Structures are given as C-alpha cells and as structure tokens.
Short mmCIF file of C-alpha atoms in Angstrom, two decimals:
data_model
loop_
_atom_site.label_atom_id
_atom_site.label_comp_id
_atom_site.label_asym_id
_atom_site.label_seq_id
_atom_site.Cartn_x
_atom_site.Cartn_y
_atom_site.Cartn_z
CA MET R 1 123.70 105.41 139.17
CA ILE R 2 123.39 105.08 134.94
CA PRO R 3 123.72 101.27 134.53
CA GLN R 4 120.94 101.41 137.31
CA THR R 5 118.63 103.94 135.59
CA VAL R 6 118.83 101.69 132.15
CA LEU R 7 117.92 97.89 133.65
CA ASN R 8 115.05 99.39 135.35
CA VAL R 9 113.22 100.32 131.73
CA LEU R 10 114.56 97.12 130.34
CA GLU R 11 113.00 94.76 133.65
CA GLN R 12 110.28 97.35 133.01
CA TYR R 13 109.73 96.18 129.48
CA LYS R 14 110.39 93.00 129.59
CA ARG R 15 108.14 91.96 131.92
CA ARG R 16 105.42 92.46 129.69
CA SER R 17 107.44 90.95 126.81
CA PRO R 18 109.92 88.14 128.45
CA ASP R 19 110.51 87.17 125.38
CA VAL R 20 112.38 90.36 123.75
CA ILE R 21 115.18 90.98 122.24
CA TYR R 22 116.54 94.95 122.23
CA VAL R 23 117.97 96.16 118.92
CA LEU R 24 120.76 98.85 120.38
CA ALA R 25 120.96 101.70 118.20
CA VAL R 26 124.57 102.44 117.91
CA SER R 27 126.34 104.77 115.62
CA GLY R 28 129.66 104.97 118.08
CA GLY R 29 129.05 108.50 118.84
CA LEU R 30 130.35 108.61 122.95
CA ASP R 31 125.74 108.66 123.60
CA SER R 32 125.50 105.19 122.17
CA LEU R 33 128.61 103.99 122.69
CA ALA R 34 128.13 104.22 126.31
CA LEU R 35 124.84 102.99 126.09
CA LEU R 36 126.17 100.44 124.34
CA HIS R 37 129.13 99.47 127.03
CA ILE R 38 126.17 99.61 129.98
CA CYS R 39 124.28 96.84 128.18
CA ALA R 40 126.66 94.41 127.62
CA LYS R 41 128.16 94.48 131.30
CA LEU R 42 124.26 94.49 132.10
CA GLY R 43 123.85 91.09 129.76
CA GLU R 44 127.13 89.40 132.22
CA THR R 45 124.84 89.30 134.70
CA SER R 46 121.31 89.01 133.81
CA SER R 47 119.31 87.02 131.83
CA ILE R 48 118.53 90.31 128.67
CA GLN R 49 119.36 89.68 125.58
CA TYR R 50 120.66 92.57 122.85
CA HIS R 51 121.52 92.98 119.03
CA VAL R 52 123.34 95.94 117.97
CA ALA R 53 122.48 97.91 115.10
CA THR R 54 124.05 100.37 113.21
CA LEU R 55 123.64 102.05 110.61
CA ASP R 56 125.94 104.26 107.61
CA HIS R 57 123.60 107.19 106.26
CA GLY R 58 126.15 108.07 103.52
CA LEU R 59 126.70 111.36 103.54
CA ARG R 60 130.69 111.44 104.72
CA GLY R 61 131.76 108.78 102.33
CA GLN R 62 135.20 106.42 104.18
CA ALA R 63 134.28 108.47 107.67
CA GLY R 64 131.28 106.87 107.60
CA ALA R 65 131.53 103.84 106.83
CA ASP R 66 134.62 103.63 108.92
CA ASP R 67 132.13 104.00 112.01
CA ALA R 68 130.04 101.18 111.01
CA ALA R 69 133.19 99.05 111.40
CA PHE R 70 134.40 100.48 114.26
CA VAL R 71 130.95 99.61 116.04
CA VAL R 72 130.49 96.52 113.72
CA GLN R 73 134.37 95.53 116.02
CA THR R 74 133.15 96.70 119.29
CA ALA R 75 129.74 94.83 119.88
CA GLN R 76 132.16 91.21 118.57
CA GLN R 77 134.49 91.92 121.19
CA LEU R 78 131.76 92.24 123.35
CA GLY R 79 130.35 89.29 121.88
CA LEU R 80 126.83 90.78 121.19
CA PRO R 81 125.38 90.59 117.19
CA VAL R 82 125.16 92.64 115.15
CA THR R 83 123.84 94.39 111.77
CA GLN R 84 124.64 97.08 109.86
CA HIS R 85 123.42 98.73 106.80
CA THR R 86 124.89 101.12 104.46
CA ALA R 87 121.46 103.90 103.12
CA ASP R 88 121.83 106.51 100.45
CA VAL R 89 119.65 109.76 102.34
CA PRO R 90 120.73 112.16 99.62
CA GLY R 91 119.42 109.83 97.02
CA TYR R 92 116.42 109.68 98.82
CA ALA R 93 116.19 112.93 100.41
CA ALA R 94 115.76 114.42 96.79
CA GLU R 95 114.06 111.10 95.54
CA HIS R 96 111.16 112.31 97.84
CA HIS R 97 111.20 115.97 98.18
CA LEU R 98 112.83 115.78 102.25
CA SER R 99 115.43 117.40 104.15
CA ILE R 100 118.53 116.02 104.77
CA GLU R 101 117.88 115.56 108.77
CA LEU R 102 113.93 114.01 107.72
CA ALA R 103 115.42 111.88 105.49
CA ALA R 104 118.33 110.64 107.32
CA ARG R 105 115.57 110.02 110.43
CA MET R 106 113.08 108.00 108.67
CA LEU R 107 115.70 106.17 107.00
CA ARG R 108 117.43 105.20 110.33
CA TYR R 109 114.40 104.11 111.97
CA ASP R 110 112.95 102.31 109.09
CA PHE R 111 116.50 100.03 109.71
CA LEU R 112 116.12 100.00 113.02
CA ALA R 113 112.24 98.41 112.62
CA SER R 114 113.84 95.77 109.56
CA VAL R 115 116.08 94.44 112.31
CA VAL R 116 113.23 94.00 114.78
CA GLN R 117 111.72 92.18 112.30
CA LYS R 118 114.40 90.08 111.46
CA VAL R 119 114.90 89.18 114.61
CA GLY R 120 111.76 88.58 115.21
CA GLN R 121 110.21 90.04 119.43
CA GLY R 122 112.26 92.87 119.06
CA ALA R 123 112.47 96.36 120.08
CA VAL R 124 114.96 99.53 119.48
CA VAL R 125 116.48 101.03 122.02
CA THR R 126 118.32 104.09 121.38
CA ALA R 127 120.74 106.49 123.70
CA HIS R 128 118.77 109.77 123.84
CA HIS R 129 119.79 111.39 126.75
CA ALA R 130 118.51 114.57 128.67
CA ASP R 131 120.14 116.85 126.58
CA ASP R 132 118.55 115.85 123.32
CA GLN R 133 115.13 115.92 125.42
CA ALA R 134 115.67 119.47 125.80
CA GLU R 135 117.10 120.11 122.79
CA SER R 136 113.50 118.27 121.47
CA ILE R 137 110.74 120.33 123.38
CA LEU R 138 112.54 124.22 122.42
CA LEU R 139 112.77 122.54 118.79
CA HIS R 140 108.67 122.07 118.98
CA ILE R 141 108.61 125.33 120.31
CA MET R 142 110.21 126.70 118.34
CA ARG R 143 107.42 125.13 115.61
CA GLY R 144 104.56 126.42 117.24
CA SER R 145 103.40 122.75 119.05
CA GLY R 146 100.30 121.23 120.67
CA LEU R 147 100.62 119.69 124.42
CA ARG R 148 101.68 115.97 122.31
CA GLY R 149 104.48 118.24 120.82
CA LEU R 150 105.64 119.89 124.15
CA ARG R 151 105.86 116.37 126.41
CA GLY R 152 108.77 115.65 124.29
CA MET R 153 110.05 112.16 123.14
CA GLN R 154 108.63 109.23 125.98
CA THR R 155 110.68 106.49 127.81
CA ILE R 156 108.25 104.13 126.07
CA SER R 157 107.15 104.73 122.66
CA GLN R 158 106.37 103.78 119.18
CA VAL R 159 109.29 103.39 115.99
CA PRO R 160 108.57 106.11 113.79
CA GLY R 161 106.53 104.99 110.79
CA HIS R 162 106.68 101.43 112.39
CA THR R 163 103.48 101.33 115.08
CA GLY R 164 103.67 98.18 117.23
CA ILE R 165 107.41 97.98 117.01
CA THR R 166 108.69 99.42 120.96
CA LEU R 167 111.35 102.18 120.82
CA LEU R 168 112.28 102.59 124.61
CA ARG R 169 114.74 105.54 125.47
CA PRO R 170 116.47 104.36 128.83
CA LEU R 171 118.94 107.66 128.99
CA LEU R 172 116.20 110.55 128.75
CA SER R 173 117.22 111.35 132.59
CA VAL R 174 120.91 111.44 132.58
CA SER R 175 122.62 114.38 131.02
CA ARG R 176 125.48 114.43 128.63
CA ALA R 177 127.60 115.76 131.22
CA GLU R 178 126.75 111.98 132.94
CA LEU R 179 127.62 110.06 129.72
CA GLU R 180 130.74 112.03 128.85
CA ALA R 181 131.63 111.28 132.59
CA TYR R 182 130.93 107.36 131.94
CA CYS R 183 133.19 106.92 129.17
CA ARG R 184 136.05 108.31 131.05
CA GLN R 185 135.98 105.92 133.79
CA HIS R 186 135.56 102.81 131.19
CA GLN R 187 138.09 104.54 128.84
CA LEU R 188 135.33 104.27 126.43
CA VAL R 189 136.96 106.31 122.91
CA PRO R 190 134.29 107.02 120.94
CA ARG R 191 134.10 108.62 117.06
CA GLN R 192 133.36 111.57 116.62
CA ASP R 193 130.90 112.98 113.90
CA THR R 194 132.37 115.53 112.30
CA THR R 195 128.53 116.68 110.84
CA ASN R 196 127.36 117.34 115.20
CA ALA R 197 129.28 120.71 114.94
CA ASP R 198 126.76 121.72 111.62
CA THR R 199 125.45 124.84 112.04
CA THR R 200 123.67 124.30 108.84
CA TYR R 201 121.21 121.44 110.87
CA THR R 202 118.14 122.77 112.51
CA ARG R 203 118.98 120.54 116.20
CA ASN R 204 122.54 121.05 115.50
CA ALA R 205 121.98 125.20 115.48
CA VAL R 206 119.83 124.53 119.01
CA ARG R 207 122.30 122.75 120.84
CA HIS R 208 125.15 124.63 120.26
CA LEU R 209 124.30 128.31 119.53
CA ILE R 210 120.58 129.13 121.35
CA MET R 211 121.07 126.13 124.51
CA PRO R 212 124.27 127.93 125.47
CA GLN R 213 122.52 131.33 125.12
CA LEU R 214 119.52 130.25 127.36
CA ARG R 215 121.63 128.73 129.73
CA VAL R 216 123.49 132.22 130.23
CA LEU R 217 119.68 132.75 131.53
CA ASN R 218 118.70 129.77 133.53
CA PRO R 219 121.19 127.12 133.74
CA GLN R 220 118.88 124.55 134.82
CA VAL R 221 117.58 125.74 131.58
CA ALA R 222 117.23 121.44 130.64
CA GLN R 223 115.91 120.16 133.65
CA ALA R 224 112.96 123.38 133.21
CA LEU R 225 112.03 122.00 129.85
CA SER R 226 112.08 118.41 131.10
CA GLN R 227 109.33 119.68 133.98
CA LEU R 228 107.54 121.56 131.05
CA ALA R 229 107.57 117.73 129.45
CA GLU R 230 106.44 116.36 132.47
CA SER R 231 103.53 118.58 133.08
CA ALA R 232 102.52 118.62 129.31
CA THR R 233 102.16 114.94 129.26
CA VAL R 234 99.88 114.38 132.49
CA ASP R 235 97.26 117.11 130.81
CA GLU R 236 97.74 115.68 127.24
CA ALA R 237 97.31 111.63 129.14
CA TYR R 238 94.16 113.14 130.74
CA LEU R 239 93.00 114.71 127.80
CA GLN R 240 93.60 111.66 125.35
CA ALA R 241 91.77 109.88 128.20
CA GLN R 242 88.61 111.64 127.76
CA PHE R 243 88.92 111.91 123.55
CA GLU R 244 88.99 108.13 124.21
CA ARG R 245 85.72 107.41 126.73
CA ASP R 246 84.32 110.06 124.88
CA ILE R 247 84.47 111.04 121.03
CA GLN R 248 86.72 108.35 119.91
CA PRO R 249 83.12 105.98 119.59
CA HIS R 250 81.56 108.51 116.90
CA CYS R 251 84.34 108.28 114.59
CA GLN R 252 84.02 105.07 112.71
CA ARG R 253 85.50 103.36 110.11
CA THR R 254 84.05 101.35 107.39
CA GLY R 255 87.86 100.10 104.98
CA ASP R 256 89.75 103.48 104.11
CA ARG R 257 86.57 106.39 104.88
CA ILE R 258 86.25 106.93 108.81
CA ALA R 259 83.15 109.41 109.58
CA ILE R 260 81.77 111.43 112.10
CA ALA R 261 78.54 112.73 112.35
CA LEU R 262 78.45 116.55 111.75
CA SER R 263 75.33 116.81 114.48
CA SER R 264 78.38 115.31 117.03
CA PHE R 265 81.62 116.76 116.00
CA THR R 266 79.73 120.89 116.18
CA THR R 267 79.22 120.40 120.17
CA TRP R 268 82.22 119.51 120.64
CA HIS R 269 84.93 121.56 122.57
CA PRO R 270 87.96 122.86 120.22
CA ALA R 271 90.36 120.63 122.03
CA MET R 272 88.47 117.43 120.93
CA GLN R 273 87.78 118.80 117.49
CA ARG R 274 91.09 118.79 116.86
CA ARG R 275 91.91 116.04 118.15
CA ALA R 276 89.81 114.00 116.00
CA ILE R 277 90.91 115.13 113.19
CA LEU R 278 94.03 114.14 113.95
CA PHE R 279 92.97 110.75 114.80
CA ALA R 280 90.73 110.49 111.51
CA VAL R 281 93.70 111.45 109.50
CA GLY R 282 96.15 109.21 111.43
CA GLN R 283 94.00 106.42 111.63
CA LEU R 284 94.04 106.65 108.08
CA ALA R 285 97.82 107.66 107.29
CA PRO R 286 100.05 106.82 109.90
CA ASP R 287 102.90 108.54 108.29
CA SER R 288 100.92 112.14 107.61
CA ASP R 289 102.46 115.64 109.52
CA LEU R 290 99.22 117.27 109.82
CA SER R 291 100.55 121.13 110.59
CA HIS R 292 98.41 123.17 112.94
CA GLU R 293 97.21 125.84 109.73
CA ARG R 294 95.38 122.12 108.28
CA ILE R 295 94.43 121.10 111.09
CA LEU R 296 92.43 124.69 111.46
CA ALA R 297 91.23 124.90 108.87
CA ALA R 298 89.51 121.83 108.61
CA VAL R 299 88.17 122.26 111.66
CA ASP R 300 86.40 125.67 110.08
CA VAL R 301 85.34 123.75 107.57
CA ALA R 302 83.83 121.45 109.54
CA ASN R 303 81.58 123.85 111.33
CA ARG R 304 80.55 125.49 107.99
CA GLY R 305 79.08 122.92 106.96
CA GLN R 306 78.79 123.52 103.64
CA VAL R 307 78.31 120.28 101.79
CA GLY R 308 79.71 119.21 99.16
CA GLN R 309 83.02 121.09 100.79
CA VAL R 310 86.52 119.58 100.86
CA SER R 311 89.84 119.86 103.62
CA GLU R 312 93.03 118.60 101.66
CA PHE R 313 95.58 116.99 103.80
CA SER R 314 98.66 115.76 102.86
CA GLN R 315 99.44 112.83 101.00
CA GLY R 316 96.04 113.03 98.92
CA TRP R 317 93.97 112.53 102.10
CA ARG R 318 90.96 114.95 102.46
CA MET R 319 88.02 115.64 104.52
CA ARG R 320 84.53 116.04 102.80
CA VAL R 321 82.08 117.72 104.35
CA GLY R 322 78.50 115.83 103.76
CA TYR R 323 75.02 116.77 104.67
CA ALA R 324 75.23 114.48 107.51
CA SER R 325 78.80 113.75 107.89
CA LEU R 326 82.21 114.51 108.02
CA PHE R 327 84.20 111.31 105.42
CA PHE R 328 87.91 112.00 106.15
CA GLU R 329 88.98 109.80 102.91
CA HIS R 330 91.74 109.38 100.29
CA GLY R 331 90.40 111.29 96.86
CA ASP R 332 91.57 109.24 94.44
CA MET R 333 88.52 106.60 96.47
CA ALA R 334 85.34 106.58 94.60
CA LEU R 335 82.45 108.17 96.85
CA PRO R 336 80.20 105.80 98.59
CA LEU R 337 76.52 105.51 96.67
CA GLY R 338 74.55 104.31 100.38
CA ASP R 339 71.49 102.61 99.51
CA TYR R 340 71.27 104.90 96.31
CA VAL R 341 70.59 103.26 93.25
CA GLN R 342 72.43 104.21 90.45
CA MET R 343 70.53 103.89 86.58
CA ALA R 344 73.26 101.20 84.10
CA HIS R 345 71.74 102.95 81.44
CA ASP R 346 70.74 106.82 80.80
CA VAL R 347 67.33 105.25 79.53
CA ILE R 348 65.60 102.43 79.97
CA GLU R 349 61.50 101.60 78.23
CA VAL R 350 60.38 100.29 80.74
CA VAL R 351 57.64 96.69 80.36
CA VAL R 352 54.46 96.96 81.83
CA ASN R 353 53.01 93.35 83.40
CA GLY R 354 56.73 92.76 83.73
CA ARG R 355 59.81 93.02 85.29
CA THR R 356 62.55 95.98 83.92
CA PRO R 357 66.30 96.09 85.38
CA ILE R 358 67.42 99.43 86.55
CA ALA R 359 70.84 98.39 87.91
CA PRO R 360 72.27 95.40 88.53
CA GLY R 361 70.58 92.59 91.05
CA ILE R 362 67.13 95.19 91.49
CA GLY R 363 64.75 95.22 88.87
CA LEU R 364 61.29 97.22 88.90
CA HIS R 365 58.12 95.29 88.49
CA THR R 366 55.02 96.78 87.07
CA SER R 367 51.10 95.23 87.39
CA THR R 368 48.12 96.85 86.30
CA GLU R 369 46.24 94.86 89.06
CA PRO R 370 46.99 95.87 92.04
CA HIS R 371 49.94 94.91 93.91
CA PRO R 372 50.17 95.37 98.17
CA THR R 373 53.00 97.33 97.72
CA GLY R 374 53.25 99.14 94.91
CA PHE R 375 52.14 102.57 94.08
CA ALA R 376 49.74 103.54 90.98
CA VAL R 377 50.67 105.95 88.11
CA ALA R 378 47.96 106.50 85.84
CA LEU R 379 49.31 106.50 82.13
CA PRO R 380 47.51 108.18 80.10
CA GLU R 381 46.71 107.44 76.27
CA GLY R 382 49.76 107.88 74.01
CA MET R 383 51.89 107.63 76.71
CA GLU R 384 54.97 105.32 77.91
CA LEU R 385 56.83 104.38 80.90
CA ILE R 386 60.78 105.05 80.65
CA LEU R 387 63.34 105.39 82.99
CA ARG R 388 66.01 107.73 82.94
CA VAL R 389 68.33 109.75 84.46
CA ARG R 390 68.22 113.38 84.90
CA ARG R 391 69.37 116.23 82.04
CA PRO R 392 69.47 120.41 82.48
CA GLY R 393 66.56 121.59 82.96
CA ASP R 394 64.21 119.16 84.90
CA VAL R 395 61.72 120.32 86.59
CA VAL R 396 58.42 118.51 88.89
CA GLN R 397 55.80 119.20 90.48
CA PRO R 398 55.76 117.62 94.42
CA PRO R 399 52.47 117.57 95.69
CA GLY R 400 52.30 120.64 98.38
CA LEU R 401 53.23 123.22 95.36
CA PHE R 402 49.01 122.90 94.02
CA GLY R 403 51.28 122.72 90.44
CA LYS R 404 53.20 124.93 90.30
CA HIS R 405 56.94 123.85 89.36
CA ARG R 406 60.41 123.53 90.71
CA LYS R 407 63.51 122.57 89.62
CA LEU R 408 65.15 118.82 90.17
CA LYS R 409 67.74 120.14 91.03
CA LYS R 410 66.49 121.69 94.32
CA TRP R 411 64.50 119.55 94.97
CA LEU R 412 67.71 117.05 95.21
CA ILE R 413 69.21 119.48 97.50
CA ASP R 414 65.90 120.45 99.42
CA ARG R 415 66.56 116.35 100.13
CA LYS R 416 70.17 115.99 100.48
CA VAL R 417 70.20 113.82 98.34
CA PRO R 418 74.42 113.62 97.50
CA GLN R 419 75.81 115.20 95.04
CA HIS R 420 77.28 112.61 93.36
CA VAL R 421 74.95 110.07 93.47
CA ARG R 422 72.53 112.60 91.62
CA ASP R 423 73.04 112.15 87.99
CA ARG R 424 72.07 108.54 88.06
CA LEU R 425 68.86 107.88 89.87
CA PRO R 426 66.90 106.22 88.51
CA LEU R 427 63.74 108.88 87.40
CA LEU R 428 60.10 107.54 86.68
CA ALA R 429 58.52 109.50 83.21
CA LEU R 430 55.43 109.58 80.67
CA SER R 431 57.01 109.88 77.43
CA GLY R 432 54.79 110.31 74.30
CA SER R 433 52.59 112.34 72.62
CA ILE R 434 51.68 114.73 75.65
CA LYS R 435 54.89 116.63 76.63
CA GLU R 436 57.31 113.98 79.12
CA ARG R 437 56.91 114.57 82.23
CA ILE R 438 58.99 112.98 85.73
CA VAL R 439 56.86 110.99 88.31
CA ALA R 440 58.45 110.20 89.98
CA ALA R 441 61.60 109.99 91.95
CA LEU R 442 63.67 106.52 93.54
CA LEU R 443 65.87 107.30 96.79
CA PRO R 444 66.48 105.19 99.08
CA ASP R 445 63.15 105.13 101.80
CA GLY R 446 61.80 104.42 98.42
CA TRP R 447 59.36 106.34 95.61
CA TYR R 448 58.39 110.50 95.72
CA TYR R 449 55.36 111.48 93.85
CA LEU R 450 56.99 114.47 91.29
CA ALA R 451 53.76 115.14 88.79
CA MET R 452 50.78 115.83 89.02
CA GLN R 453 47.72 114.71 86.55
CA ALA R 454 46.41 116.68 84.71
CA ASP R 455 42.93 117.51 84.45
CA THR R 456 42.33 117.07 80.76
CA GLU R 457 44.55 113.21 81.09
CA ILE R 458 42.32 110.95 79.48
CA HIS R 459 43.63 107.89 81.97
CA HIS R 460 44.48 104.26 79.44
CA LYS R 461 45.40 102.60 82.16
CA THR R 462 46.81 102.24 85.67
CA VAL R 463 50.06 100.45 86.12
CA TRP R 464 51.23 99.30 89.91
CA ILE R 465 54.94 99.90 90.16
CA TRP R 466 57.47 98.10 93.00
CA LEU R 467 60.90 97.42 93.49
CA GLU R 468 63.16 93.67 93.49
CA LYS R 469 65.67 93.24 94.48
CA GLU R 470 68.04 90.02 93.84
CA LEU R 471 69.33 87.59 96.37
#
C-alpha cells in the first residue's frame, strides 16, 4: 500500500527529528501530485507537518507558470502552506557553462534548500520512484560510475550541494505504474510537461528509447537494476566503514588544506587511495565533480612521488606532492612555510655583540663570548658577517666532502627543503676582502655548517651565534 510505504519513511525520520517539517517538492506531474495527495491524507491522521515547494524553471514560458499556479492552488485546497519561485535556468546555464539538465537540477535543489531554511526544522521530500531509480543506475553505468554511482538514489540522503539538509525519497520502491493507478483511483489529473518527451535530454532518451528495448530483453529490468543498486549499497557501506576506520584518520586538515603522509598513501590498496582523494577534495570542495580519469591521474602522480608535481582538479583545486606528504589545496593558496624562517630582506649586515632582526619576531644574536646554545664561526681579518638569500650559482663545502664544492641548490634538495622556501632561507656568509662564501644555512632543526676554514686565513675573532624568537 503506497501511503503506508510513504508513512514508514516519514515516521522513521521523524523519530530522529520530532519537529521536522517536510518540504514536498511538487511540479504538478503525476509522481509529485500523487506524493502531495498521499502526504495531505496522512496529515489528517498524524502530527506530521508539510510545506509545499514548487519551482518554475523558466524553460516553458506560460506552460511552466501555469503548472506552478496549479500546484499553488492544489496545495491551498489541501490546506497546506506553499512557496513558489521562478528560476532562469537558461540564463544560469549560459552564465556557468552548464547543460540545461544540470543547471535545472542545481537551481531546483538550491530552491528546495532555501525553503527548508525558511521553515526551520525542515527536510526535503521528492517523488522519485522505482523507474527513476532504474534510469539513474543505467545512466551511472553509461558514465562508468563506481560503486557509489551504482547504489543509485538513497531513500535518506542529503540535498546535493547542501550538506546538512536531509533529502527523503519515500517512493523509491514504488513503480510508476502503481503511481498511475493511484492517481486514477483518486481522480487526480496531473499536469503534462511536454519537455519530458524530448529525447534530446539524456534522461528522457534513457526513459523513452533505451529502457523499452531493455524490457524486451528482460521484462523485469527495473527490478534487476534495483537489485544491483542494493548489492552495491551493501558493498559500498562496508568499504566506507573500512575507509573511515583505517584511512580517514590519516587525512589531516589545517584550514583549507588537507595533508596525507606519502609513506601511508603508497601502502594503501588502490580502492582506498581513490577514496582518499575523493574524500580530501570532497571535504574542501563539496560541489566538485571528479571524473574517473582525474582520480586515476592523481593516484598515479601520488604513487610516483615526484616532489613538486601537481594534479589538477576542478574549480582550481589541486593535489601537490611534497617531500613527505600529499597536499590538497586551492591553487590560489599561499604555500605553507612550516617552521622555515624566511628573510625579510635580501642582505642584512650582522651586528657583532648584538641582535640582528632576520624576520618578524626572529632575531640573530651574536657574541664574542661563548654562549651555551650558540655555534662558533671564525671571523677572518677583513671579513664581516652578513645574512643573505641564495643567489644563482651558489656553492657550499659541507662537512664530509673533504673540501669539495657542491651546488647549494643540490644540497637543499638533498635536505628535502621545499622549493617554495629556498629562495628566502637565511644564509650566513662571510663577506669582505676575501672571496665571499656561505658559512651556514638556517633550517627548522638549526644551523648547518656549509664552509671549511682555509688554513691560510688569519682568524681575527670567534663569534658565537644563536637565534631567539620574540614572544
């Protein structure tokens, strides 16, 4: 019995949210008119509250306006409050470079979400039925969907693009033929939307051209597709539970950036790698739509682990490979500095026996007297200490190379210093009468010696150097 099926779903959700007001999405067509009539009758014998919402998409001129007026009049006759709105789907589609179908869907759900916000404790209820479900699953198959798509529509989910607003589909187990019989039984005369017969729209083509052919091969094709959806739902639920338990804790969010350790990601099964990418992008950009190809490309980039490589997603979001982590972020975001100090100026003269500001809140202290946390630098005659940023062609002589030179760039790469912080790293150098050379580089874990003392140099003094941060 259709009313009982609807009531079961609505009462189940009402137990979670006792004060809920159900926002009924009604177009005036057969499916939604049946839903409206059923809910109105249920409201006569229960405490369930309803609010009707109808949208004229601006696609059919006066016919669309007449449909909306019909819904308003019917709702008022049934004693139900109603909200009506007119959208400009063609204009929105052109402005945002969307198909008419997608633009209509987005504006429809935006409208329904706005009505929910208007009524307060609301949840959207739509009239999607078993035949709609079969068509949706077939569309997902045609697009090469994964398990999530094969699940089809869920009885209880969320309004697309509006996290936190519940969407109920209580008629998913009811066929269109059953709804037609209900309308005949109760002498309901639905509106006819002529665009539903236009097979230039993909869903209409599936409904009017493909599904009839499939029914020739299998008269129970709708039920078969529903069984596929049920199996996919069970499998998807299991995999999602595993993901939430074992993988999701590794996705660390800081502001609008999510980081995943490369050492963890590369050990995961490909199914979990793909889910991790979907999860990270979905958390940052809920409205993004990742294609299968982009997901596979991102997995490949991540597993190769080439530092600095980027995998682009939609709307400017991306995955960037760091030395130890994958970073999911927007391309406009400033890259994180971590604990790296960055020079405020290209060259700074170091004050001996004093403090030299390096960057905001950070000072370099020097003393000719030994200091317990300082490191010693021998200052030859005619030379002075400076702080500077790196320059093209810089070379260093780190310990262990027995006096051989090494390009500073290569040394920084070996130390896994991120590329975006290298240009302003503080380098301590000797400058003056003898050829300038870099003495040390400041990294997050301290200073690194990068020069050997020449035997012919006469030491003028020894200077102890240490950092202090202002609180």
